[in-house]
CSV table of C-alpha atoms in Angstrom, one decimal:
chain,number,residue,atom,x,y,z
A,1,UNK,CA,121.4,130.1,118.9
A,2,UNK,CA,122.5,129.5,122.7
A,3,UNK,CA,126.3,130.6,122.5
A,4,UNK,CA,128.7,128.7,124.4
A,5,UNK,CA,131.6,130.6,125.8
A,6,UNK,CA,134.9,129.5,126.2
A,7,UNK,CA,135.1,129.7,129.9
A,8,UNK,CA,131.7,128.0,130.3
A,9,UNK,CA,133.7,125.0,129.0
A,10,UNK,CA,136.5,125.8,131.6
A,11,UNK,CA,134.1,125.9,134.2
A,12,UNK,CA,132.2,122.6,133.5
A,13,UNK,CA,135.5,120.7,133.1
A,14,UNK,CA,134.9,119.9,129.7
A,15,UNK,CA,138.4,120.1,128.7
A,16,UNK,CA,140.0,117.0,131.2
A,17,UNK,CA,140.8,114.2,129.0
A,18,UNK,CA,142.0,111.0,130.0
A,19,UNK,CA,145.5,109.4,131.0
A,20,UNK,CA,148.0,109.6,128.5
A,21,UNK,CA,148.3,105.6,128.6
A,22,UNK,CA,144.7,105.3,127.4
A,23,UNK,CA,144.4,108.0,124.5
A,24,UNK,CA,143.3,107.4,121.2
A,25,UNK,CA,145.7,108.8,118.1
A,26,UNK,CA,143.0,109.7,116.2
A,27,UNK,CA,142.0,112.2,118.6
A,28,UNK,CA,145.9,114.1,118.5
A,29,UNK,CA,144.2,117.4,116.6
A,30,UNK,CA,141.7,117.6,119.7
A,31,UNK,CA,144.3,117.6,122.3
A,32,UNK,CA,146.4,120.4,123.4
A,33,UNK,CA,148.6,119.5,125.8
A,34,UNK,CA,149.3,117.4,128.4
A,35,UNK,CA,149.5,117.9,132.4
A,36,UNK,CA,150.2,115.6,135.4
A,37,UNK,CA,149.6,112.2,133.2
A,38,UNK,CA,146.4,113.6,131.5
A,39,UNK,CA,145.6,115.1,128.2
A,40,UNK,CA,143.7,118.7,128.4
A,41,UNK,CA,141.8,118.9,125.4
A,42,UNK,CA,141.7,122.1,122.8
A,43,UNK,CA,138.7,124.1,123.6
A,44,UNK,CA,138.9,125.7,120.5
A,45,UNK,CA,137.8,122.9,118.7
A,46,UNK,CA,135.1,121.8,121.3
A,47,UNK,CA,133.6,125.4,120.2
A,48,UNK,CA,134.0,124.9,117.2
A,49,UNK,CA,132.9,121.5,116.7
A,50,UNK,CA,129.6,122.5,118.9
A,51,UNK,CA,128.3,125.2,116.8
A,52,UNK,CA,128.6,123.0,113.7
A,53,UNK,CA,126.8,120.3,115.6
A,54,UNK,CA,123.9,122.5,116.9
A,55,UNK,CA,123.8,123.9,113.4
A,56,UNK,CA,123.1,120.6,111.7
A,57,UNK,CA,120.1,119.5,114.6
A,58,UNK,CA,119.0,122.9,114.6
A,59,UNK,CA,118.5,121.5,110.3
A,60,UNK,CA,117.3,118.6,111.4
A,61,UNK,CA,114.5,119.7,113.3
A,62,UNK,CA,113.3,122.4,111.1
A,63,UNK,CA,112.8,119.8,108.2
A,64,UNK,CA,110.2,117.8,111.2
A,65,UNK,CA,112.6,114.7,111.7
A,66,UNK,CA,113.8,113.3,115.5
A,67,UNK,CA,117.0,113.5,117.2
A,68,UNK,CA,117.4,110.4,119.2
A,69,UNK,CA,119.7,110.7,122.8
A,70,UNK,CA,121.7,107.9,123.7
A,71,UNK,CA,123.3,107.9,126.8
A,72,UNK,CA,123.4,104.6,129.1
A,73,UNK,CA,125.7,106.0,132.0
A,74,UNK,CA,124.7,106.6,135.7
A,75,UNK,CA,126.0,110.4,135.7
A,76,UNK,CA,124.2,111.0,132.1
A,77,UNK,CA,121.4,109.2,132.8
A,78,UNK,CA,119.5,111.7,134.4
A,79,UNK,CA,119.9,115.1,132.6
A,80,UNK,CA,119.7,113.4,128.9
A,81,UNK,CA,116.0,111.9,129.9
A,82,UNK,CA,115.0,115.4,131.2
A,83,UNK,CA,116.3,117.2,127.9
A,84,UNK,CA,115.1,114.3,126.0
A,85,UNK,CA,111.3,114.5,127.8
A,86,UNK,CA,111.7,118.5,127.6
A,87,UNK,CA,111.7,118.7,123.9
A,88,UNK,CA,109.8,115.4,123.3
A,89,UNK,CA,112.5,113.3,121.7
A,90,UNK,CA,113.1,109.8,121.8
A,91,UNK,CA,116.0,108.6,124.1
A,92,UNK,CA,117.7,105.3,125.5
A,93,UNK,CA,119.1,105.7,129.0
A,94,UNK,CA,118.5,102.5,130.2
A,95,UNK,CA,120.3,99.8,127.8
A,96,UNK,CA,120.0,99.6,124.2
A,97,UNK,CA,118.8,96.9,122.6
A,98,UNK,CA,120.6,95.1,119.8
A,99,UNK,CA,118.3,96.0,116.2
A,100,UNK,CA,116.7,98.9,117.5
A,101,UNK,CA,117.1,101.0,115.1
A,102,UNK,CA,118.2,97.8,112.3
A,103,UNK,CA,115.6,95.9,113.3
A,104,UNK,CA,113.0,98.6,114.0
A,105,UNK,CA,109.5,96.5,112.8
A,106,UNK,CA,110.5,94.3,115.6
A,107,UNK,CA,111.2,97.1,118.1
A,108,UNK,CA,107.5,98.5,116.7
A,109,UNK,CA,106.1,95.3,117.7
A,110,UNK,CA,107.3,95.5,121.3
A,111,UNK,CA,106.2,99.2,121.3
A,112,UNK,CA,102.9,98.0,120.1
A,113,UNK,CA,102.7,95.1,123.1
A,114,UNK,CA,103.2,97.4,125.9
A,115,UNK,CA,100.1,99.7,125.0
A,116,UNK,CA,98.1,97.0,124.8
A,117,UNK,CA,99.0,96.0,128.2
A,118,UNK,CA,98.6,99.5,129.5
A,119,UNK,CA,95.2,99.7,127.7
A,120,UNK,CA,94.4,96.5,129.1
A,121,UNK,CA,95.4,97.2,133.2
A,122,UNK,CA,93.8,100.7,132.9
A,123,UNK,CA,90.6,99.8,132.2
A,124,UNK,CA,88.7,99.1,135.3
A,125,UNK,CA,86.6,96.1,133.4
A,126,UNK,CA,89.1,94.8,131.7
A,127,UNK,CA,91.7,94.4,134.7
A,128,UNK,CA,88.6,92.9,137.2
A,129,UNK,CA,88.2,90.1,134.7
A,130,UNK,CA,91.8,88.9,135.0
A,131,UNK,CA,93.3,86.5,137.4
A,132,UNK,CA,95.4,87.8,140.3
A,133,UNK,CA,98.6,86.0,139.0
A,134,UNK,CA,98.0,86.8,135.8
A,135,UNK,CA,97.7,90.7,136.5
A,136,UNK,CA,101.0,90.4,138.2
A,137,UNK,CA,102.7,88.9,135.5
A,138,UNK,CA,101.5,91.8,133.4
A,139,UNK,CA,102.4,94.6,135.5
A,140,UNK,CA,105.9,93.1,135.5
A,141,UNK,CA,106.5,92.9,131.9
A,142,UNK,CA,104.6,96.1,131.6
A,143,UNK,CA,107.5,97.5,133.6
A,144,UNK,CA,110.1,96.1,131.9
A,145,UNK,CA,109.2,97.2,128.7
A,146,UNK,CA,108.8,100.7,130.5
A,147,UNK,CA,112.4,100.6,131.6
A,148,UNK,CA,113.9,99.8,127.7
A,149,UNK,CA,111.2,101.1,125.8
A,150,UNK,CA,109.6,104.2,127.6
A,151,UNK,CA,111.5,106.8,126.0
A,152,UNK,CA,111.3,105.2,122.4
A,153,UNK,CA,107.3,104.7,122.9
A,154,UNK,CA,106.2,107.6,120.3
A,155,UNK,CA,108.6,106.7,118.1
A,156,UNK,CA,106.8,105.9,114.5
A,157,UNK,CA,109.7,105.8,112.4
A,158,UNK,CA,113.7,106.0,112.3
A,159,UNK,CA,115.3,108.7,113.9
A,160,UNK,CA,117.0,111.3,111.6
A,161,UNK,CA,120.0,111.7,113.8
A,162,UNK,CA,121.4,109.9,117.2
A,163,UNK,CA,123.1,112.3,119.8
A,164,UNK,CA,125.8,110.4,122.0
A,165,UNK,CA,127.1,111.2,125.3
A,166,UNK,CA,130.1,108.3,125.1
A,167,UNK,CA,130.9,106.8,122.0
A,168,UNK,CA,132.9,103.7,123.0
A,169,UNK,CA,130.0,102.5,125.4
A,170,UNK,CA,127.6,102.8,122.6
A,171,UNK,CA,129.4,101.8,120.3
A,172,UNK,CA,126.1,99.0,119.0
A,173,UNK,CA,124.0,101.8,118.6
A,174,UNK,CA,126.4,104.0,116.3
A,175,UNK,CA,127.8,100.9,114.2
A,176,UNK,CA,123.7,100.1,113.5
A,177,UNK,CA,123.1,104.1,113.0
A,178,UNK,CA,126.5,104.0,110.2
A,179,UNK,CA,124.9,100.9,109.1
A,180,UNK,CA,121.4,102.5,108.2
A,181,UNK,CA,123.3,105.9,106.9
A,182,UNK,CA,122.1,107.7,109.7
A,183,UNK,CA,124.2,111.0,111.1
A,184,UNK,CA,126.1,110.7,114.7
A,185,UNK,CA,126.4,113.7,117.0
A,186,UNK,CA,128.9,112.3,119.8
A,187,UNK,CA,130.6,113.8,122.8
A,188,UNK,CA,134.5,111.9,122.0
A,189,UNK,CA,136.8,111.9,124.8
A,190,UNK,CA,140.4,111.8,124.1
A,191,UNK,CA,140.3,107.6,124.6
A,192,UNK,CA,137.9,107.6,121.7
A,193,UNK,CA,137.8,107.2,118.2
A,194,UNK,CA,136.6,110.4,116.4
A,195,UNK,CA,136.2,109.4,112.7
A,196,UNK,CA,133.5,106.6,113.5
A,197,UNK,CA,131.2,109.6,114.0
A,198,UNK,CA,129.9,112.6,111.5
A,199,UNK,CA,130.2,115.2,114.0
A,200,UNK,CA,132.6,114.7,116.7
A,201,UNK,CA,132.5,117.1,120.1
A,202,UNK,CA,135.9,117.2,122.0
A,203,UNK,CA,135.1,117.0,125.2
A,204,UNK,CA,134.8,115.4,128.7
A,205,UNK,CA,132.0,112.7,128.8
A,206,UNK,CA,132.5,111.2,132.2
A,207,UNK,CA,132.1,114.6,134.3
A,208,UNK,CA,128.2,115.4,135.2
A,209,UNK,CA,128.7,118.7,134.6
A,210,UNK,CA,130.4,118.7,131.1
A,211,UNK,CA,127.4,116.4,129.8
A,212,UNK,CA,125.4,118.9,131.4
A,213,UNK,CA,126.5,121.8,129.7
A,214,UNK,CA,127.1,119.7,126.1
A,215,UNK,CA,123.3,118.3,125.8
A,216,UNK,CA,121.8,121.6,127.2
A,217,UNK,CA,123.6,123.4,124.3
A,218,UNK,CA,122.6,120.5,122.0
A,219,UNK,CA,118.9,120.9,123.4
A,220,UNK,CA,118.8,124.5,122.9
A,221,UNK,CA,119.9,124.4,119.4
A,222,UNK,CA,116.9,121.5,118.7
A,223,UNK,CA,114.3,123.9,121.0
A,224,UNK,CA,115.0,127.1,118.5
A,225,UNK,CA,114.7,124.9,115.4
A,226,UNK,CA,111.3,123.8,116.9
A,227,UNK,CA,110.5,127.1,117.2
A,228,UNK,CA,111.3,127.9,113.4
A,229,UNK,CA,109.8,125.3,111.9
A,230,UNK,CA,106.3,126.5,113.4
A,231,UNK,CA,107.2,129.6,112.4
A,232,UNK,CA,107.5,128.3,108.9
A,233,UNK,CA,104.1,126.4,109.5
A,234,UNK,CA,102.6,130.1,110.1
A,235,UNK,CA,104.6,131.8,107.2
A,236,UNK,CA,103.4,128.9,105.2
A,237,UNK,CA,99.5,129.3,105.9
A,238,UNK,CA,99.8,132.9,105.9
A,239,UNK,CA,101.1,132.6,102.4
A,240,UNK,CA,98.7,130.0,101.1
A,241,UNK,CA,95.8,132.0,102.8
A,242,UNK,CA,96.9,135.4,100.6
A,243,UNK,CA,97.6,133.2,97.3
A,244,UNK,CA,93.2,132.3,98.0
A,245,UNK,CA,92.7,135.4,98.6
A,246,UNK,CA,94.8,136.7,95.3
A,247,UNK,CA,93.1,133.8,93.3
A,248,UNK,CA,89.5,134.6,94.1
A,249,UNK,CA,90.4,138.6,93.4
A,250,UNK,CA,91.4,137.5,90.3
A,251,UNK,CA,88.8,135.4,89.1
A,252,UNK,CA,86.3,138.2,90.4
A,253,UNK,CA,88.3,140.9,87.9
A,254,UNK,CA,88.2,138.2,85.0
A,255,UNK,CA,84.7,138.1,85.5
A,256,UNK,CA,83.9,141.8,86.2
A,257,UNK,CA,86.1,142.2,82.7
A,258,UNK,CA,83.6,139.9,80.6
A,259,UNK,CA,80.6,141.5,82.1
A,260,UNK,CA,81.9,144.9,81.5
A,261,UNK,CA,82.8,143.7,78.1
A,262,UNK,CA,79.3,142.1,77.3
A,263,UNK,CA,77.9,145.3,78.5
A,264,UNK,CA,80.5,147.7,76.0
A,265,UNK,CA,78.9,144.9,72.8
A,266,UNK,CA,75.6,145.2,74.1
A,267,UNK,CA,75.5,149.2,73.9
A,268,UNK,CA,78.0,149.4,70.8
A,269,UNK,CA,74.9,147.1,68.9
A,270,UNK,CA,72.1,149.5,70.7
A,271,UNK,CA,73.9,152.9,69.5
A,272,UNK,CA,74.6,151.1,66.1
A,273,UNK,CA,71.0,150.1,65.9
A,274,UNK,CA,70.0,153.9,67.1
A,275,UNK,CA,72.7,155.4,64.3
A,276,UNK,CA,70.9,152.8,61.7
A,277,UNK,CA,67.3,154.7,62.8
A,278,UNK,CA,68.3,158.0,62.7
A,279,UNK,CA,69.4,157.5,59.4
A,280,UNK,CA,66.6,155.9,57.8
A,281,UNK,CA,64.6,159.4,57.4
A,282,UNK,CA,67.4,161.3,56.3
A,283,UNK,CA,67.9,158.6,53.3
A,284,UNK,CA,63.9,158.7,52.6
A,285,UNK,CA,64.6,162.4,52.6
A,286,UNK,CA,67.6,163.0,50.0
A,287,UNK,CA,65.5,160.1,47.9
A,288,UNK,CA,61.9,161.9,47.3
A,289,UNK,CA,63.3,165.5,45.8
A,290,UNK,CA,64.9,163.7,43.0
A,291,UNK,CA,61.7,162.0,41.9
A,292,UNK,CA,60.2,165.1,41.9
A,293,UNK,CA,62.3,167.2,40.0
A,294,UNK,CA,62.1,164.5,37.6
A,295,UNK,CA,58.4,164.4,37.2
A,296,UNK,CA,58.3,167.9,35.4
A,297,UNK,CA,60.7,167.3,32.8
A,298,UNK,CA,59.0,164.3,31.5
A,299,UNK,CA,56.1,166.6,31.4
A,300,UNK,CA,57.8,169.0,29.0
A,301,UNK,CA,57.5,167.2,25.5
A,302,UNK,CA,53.9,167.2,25.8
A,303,UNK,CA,53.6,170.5,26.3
C-alpha cells in the first residue's frame, strides 16, 4: 500500500488547523499544540488514522462494492472528480441532493431520465423529428442533470462506503449515510466533529494540497484493492479450472477401475472354466481302473 510519510504531511500542510476560537473539543486528542492563534494538528494520528482508513477501502473494494467521494468545495472540486473518474467511482462535486442515497429509487429515476434524453438527442432521426424549442429545452435539462448527476450515472445500487473531504459542509450526506448504516471515511479539521464519522483523518481540509495528498493516498489504497480482487478473480478460475480437471481424472480412474475389474471376473470365470476342463479327463481317468479291477473278482466264483 502507498505509504505516507510523515514529512509528506509537513509538506502538504496537512497539519494547520483552524483558530483556536473555532475548534471543536471533540477533536483535543488530534491536536498537538497551538501556535500564533491556530491549532497544529498531531501528525501522528493523521498517519495513523490514514492507514486504517486505506485499510478498510482497500476491504471494501476487494469484496466488489463502491466508494463514493463527496467533496462540494471549489479547491476539492477538481482533484476528487479526477481520482473519482480514475478508478471509476461514483462522486458528488457539484451539490448533493437531499435523498440521494435515502431516497435512492428516486435518484434512479432521475438517472434513468437523463439517458433517455441522451439516447434521444444522439440519434440523428430521433433529434430531426423534434421541434427547435423543444430540443433546447432538452439540451438544458440534459445538462443540468449532467451537472448533479454525471458522476452518480453508473451507480446501480448504494455505495458501500462515502469518502469526505469536509465533514461539516456535508454534513446531509453523512447524517443520510449514519442513517442507512453505511461507513464514513472523512478528512476532520480541528473545527469538526470527529465522532459523527467511523473513520476520522486529522487533517487540513481547506488547503488544495492537503486534499491532494489525502484522496491520492485514499485512491491508491482503492487502486491496489482493485487490483487484488482480479487477482482473486484469476486465483478463483484457476482453481475452479484444476478442481474440472481433478473431477474428470477422477471419474476416468473410477471408470478405468471397473473396466479393469470386469476384465479381472471375466478371466478369473475363463481360467475357472479352463481349470473345470482340464480336470474332467483326469476324473474319467481315476474312475475307469476301479471298474476294471472289479470286473475280475466277480469273475472268480464261477471259476
Amino acid at each position: 500500500m502507498a505509504q505516507i510519510q510523515y514529512k509528506d504531511l509537513l509538506d502538504a500542510g496537512v497539519h494547520f488547523g483552524h483558530l483556536t476560537r473555532k475548534w471543536d473539543p471533540r477533536m483535543a486528542p488530534y491536536i498537538f499544540m497551538e501556535k500564533n492563534g491556530i491549532h497544529i494538528i498531531d501528525l501522528n494520528h493523521s498517519l495513523e488514522n490514514l492507514a486504517a482508513a486505506q485499510a478498510f477501502v482497500k476491504s471494501v473494494v476487494r469484496s466488489g462494492r463502491k466508494i463514493m467521494f463527496v467533496a462540494t468545495k471549489k479547491q476539492a472540486q477538481e482533484i476528487v472528480s479526477e481520482e473519482a473518474k480514475r478508478l471509476k467511482m461514483p462522486f458528488v462535486t457539484e451539490r448533493w441532493l437531499g435523498g440521494m442515497l435515502t431516497n435512492f429509487s428516486t435518484i434512479k429515476k432521475s438517472l434513468k431520465k437523463m439517458t433517455n434524453i441522451d439516447k434521444m438527442l444522439s440519434d440523428e432521426t430521433t433529434a430531426s423529428n423534434i421541434a427547435k424549442r423543444e430540443k433546447l429545452m432538452l439540451g438544458r435539462e440534459q445538462a443540468k442533470l449532467e451537472k448533479l448527476l454525471g458522476g452518480v450515472a453508473d451507480l446501480s445500487r448504494l455505495p458501500a462506503a462515502l469518502f469526505v473531504v469536509d465533514i461539516k459542509r456535508e454534513h446531509l450526506a453523512i447524517a443520510e449515510a449514519k442513517r442507512l448504516g453505511i461507513p464514513v471515511v472523512a478528512m476532520c479539521d480541528t473545527n469538526s466533529n470527529p465522532e459523527i464519522v467511523d473513520f476520522a483523518i486529522p487533517s487540513n481540509d481547506d488547503a488544495y494540497k492537503s486534499i491532494s495528498l489525502i484522496t491520492l493516498a485514499i485512491g491508491k489504497a482503492i487502486e491496489e484493492g482493485i487490483l487484488e480482487r482480479k487477482t482473486d478473480k484469476e486465483s478463483a478460475a484457476l482453481q475452479e479450472e484444476e478442481d474440472a480437471k481433478r473431477a474428470v481424472d477422477t471419474a476416468r480412474e473410477v471408470v478405468s477401475r471397473g473396466d479393469d475389474e470386469a476384465a479381472d471376473g471375466k478371466r478369473k470365470r475363463v481360467k475357472t472354466a479352463e481349470v473345470a476342463e482340464e480336470a474332467a479327463p483326469v476324473v474319467e481317468a481315476e474312475a475307469t481302473p476301479e471298474v476294471e479291477a472289479a470286473a475280475p473278482s466277480e469273475e472268480e466264483p464261477a471259476a
